[in-house]
Amino acid sequence: EASKVHRVIAAAAMAPMKRPAGHQSGPVQKKPASAKDPVKASCAMVEAALAGCGKVPASVQHMLAGSAASCLGIMKQERHQYQEDMVRMIGEVLQSVAEDKQSAVGAARSQMNEAESKKAALDATVLQEETELARLQELNSNCKQELTDANTALQEAVTALKAAEEKRVAGNENFVVVEHRLAKLKAVRMAVKQDEAVDAPTVKEIQSLGKSLKFEPAMLSVLPKILAKSPSDRGSFDNLAVDELMKALSQNIEQDEREIAGGADDRAARDQEVSQAQAIVEAAKAKKEQCSEARSKATADVEKGKEALAAGKSAVKAYAREIKEAESELAAATADCSEFVDGPLAAFLELKEMAPAPPSPGPAKAQSPAPSSAKQSPAAGAGGGRSPVQRSPANASPKPFEEAAKAQSPAPASARQSPAASQGRSPVQRSPANASPKPVQASMTPA
C-alpha cells in the first residue's frame, strides 16, 4: 500500500495541470533540466562537512555522511525515529565542529588582543623614551650653557684678580720705596752711633741718602773725613757735624715711619681685595670643573637615550610583523567559522526542520461556479496550485491514479510555485558568505 501511495503521489505530480472554467490558460512552466536541486546540494554540503570534520572516528564519519541524504532529504514529519536519531547525531557533530571553530576564532582574537596590548606597551615605552631623551637633551643644553657661563665667570675672576694685584702694586709702590729707604736710614744711623770709624761703603750710602733727602751740601762734603775718624779722635767741629747728621737721619726716619703708619689701612684694604679676588678665581675654577663633568655626563646620557629610543622604535617596527600575522590568523579563523556556520550548519538546520511549503494565495477575483459534473476537490479549489494528494486513513485503500489525475486542477500563472515547492519541500536559503559567525547553541536543540 505504501508503494501504491507513492506511485499515486508521483503520478499526481506528473499529471497535466488544468485550470478551472473561467480562467485563462497559460503555458505550464517546467523545471529546467539543468537546474540544481537545492535539497540535494544542501545534503551534499552536510555530507562533505561530516566527511572531513575529524570529530569522530573515520568509520563514524562515513556512516553519518552516508546517512545524511536519506535522513535530511525528506520532510521532518515523514522521518522515522531512527532517522531522527541520526539527524540528532549529525547535529551534535556539526555543533561540536562549529564550537571548535568559534573557539579557534576566540583564541585568534585573544592572540590578536595580546599582540595589540604588547604593541601598545611598546608604543608607550617609545613615548616614554622620547620624553626622557627630550629631558636629557634639555639637561645637556643647560649644562652646556652653565659651562659657558662658568668659563666666562672664571675669565672675569682672573681679570679682576689681575686688576687687584696691579692696584696693590701701584698703591704699595711708594710704601716700598719708603720702607727700603727707612731701612737704609736706620742702618747708617746705627753705624754712625758706633764708637768706631765708619767704613767707606757706609759713608757713600750716607752721602747718597743725603743727596736724595737734600741734606746740607757743606755737611755732606766734610762727612767722609769726619766719619773716617774714630769718635775719640774727632774735634768739636767734627762732633757738631756728626750731631747734625744724626739729627737729619732721625728726622727722616720719623717721617718715613709716620708715612708708613698712615697708609697701613689702605695697604691692608688692597691686600684684602687681592685675597678676595683670588678666592673668586678658585671658586670659578671649581665651578667650571663641576660644570664640565656635568656636561660630559649629560652628553653621555643623551647618547644612551638615543640608543634606547632607536632600539624601542626597532622593536615596534619588528613587532608589526607579528601584528599582521595575528590579524591574518584572526581573519582566517573568522572566515572559516563563518563559512561553516553559513554553509553546512545553516543547510543542516534548514533541512532538519524541512516541511511542506505553505499554500499559495488564490486569485483575487471570484470564480464562476463549476458544473456539478466538473466539481473540484476542496484541496484543488482552495489551493489553486497544490496537488490534491491527501492522506487516507490507515485502513483505507489509496485512490486510483485516474481519480487523482481528475482531481488535479492547474494553478494560475501568477501563483505558480518553485520546483522545490511543487515537490512539497521548502526552498533552502543561504546566508551571505560574509556574515559574521552566529552562535549555534540555541539553534541546535535536538528535535
Coordinates of C-alpha atoms in Angstrom, one line a residue, residues 6-19 28-30 384-389 400-411 416 422:
H6 CA 4.0 6.8 -3.6
R7 CA 3.1 5.9 -7.1
V8 CA -0.2 8.0 -6.8
I9 CA 1.7 10.9 -5.5
A10 CA 4.3 10.7 -8.3
A11 CA 1.5 10.4 -10.9
A12 CA -0.3 13.4 -9.4
A13 CA 2.8 15.4 -9.6
M14 CA 3.4 14.5 -13.2
A15 CA -0.2 14.8 -14.4
P16 CA -1.0 17.8 -16.6
M17 CA -2.5 20.7 -14.6
K18 CA -5.9 22.1 -15.6
R19 CA -7.4 25.4 -14.7
V28 CA 3.0 25.5 -17.9
Q29 CA 6.5 26.3 -16.6
K30 CA 8.6 23.2 -16.2
G384 CA -5.3 26.6 -6.8
G385 CA -1.7 25.3 -7.1
R386 CA -1.5 22.5 -4.7
S387 CA -1.5 18.8 -5.5
P388 CA -4.7 17.3 -4.2
V389 CA -2.9 14.3 -2.8
P400 CA -6.8 5.1 -8.2
F401 CA -4.5 7.0 -10.5
E402 CA -7.4 8.3 -12.6
E403 CA -9.2 9.9 -9.7
A404 CA -6.1 11.6 -8.6
A405 CA -5.4 12.9 -12.1
K406 CA -9.0 14.2 -12.4
A407 CA -8.9 15.9 -9.1
Q408 CA -5.8 17.8 -10.1
S409 CA -6.5 21.4 -11.3
P410 CA -4.0 23.8 -12.8
A411 CA -2.7 26.8 -10.8
R416 CA 2.9 29.1 -9.8
S422 CA 5.9 21.8 -6.2

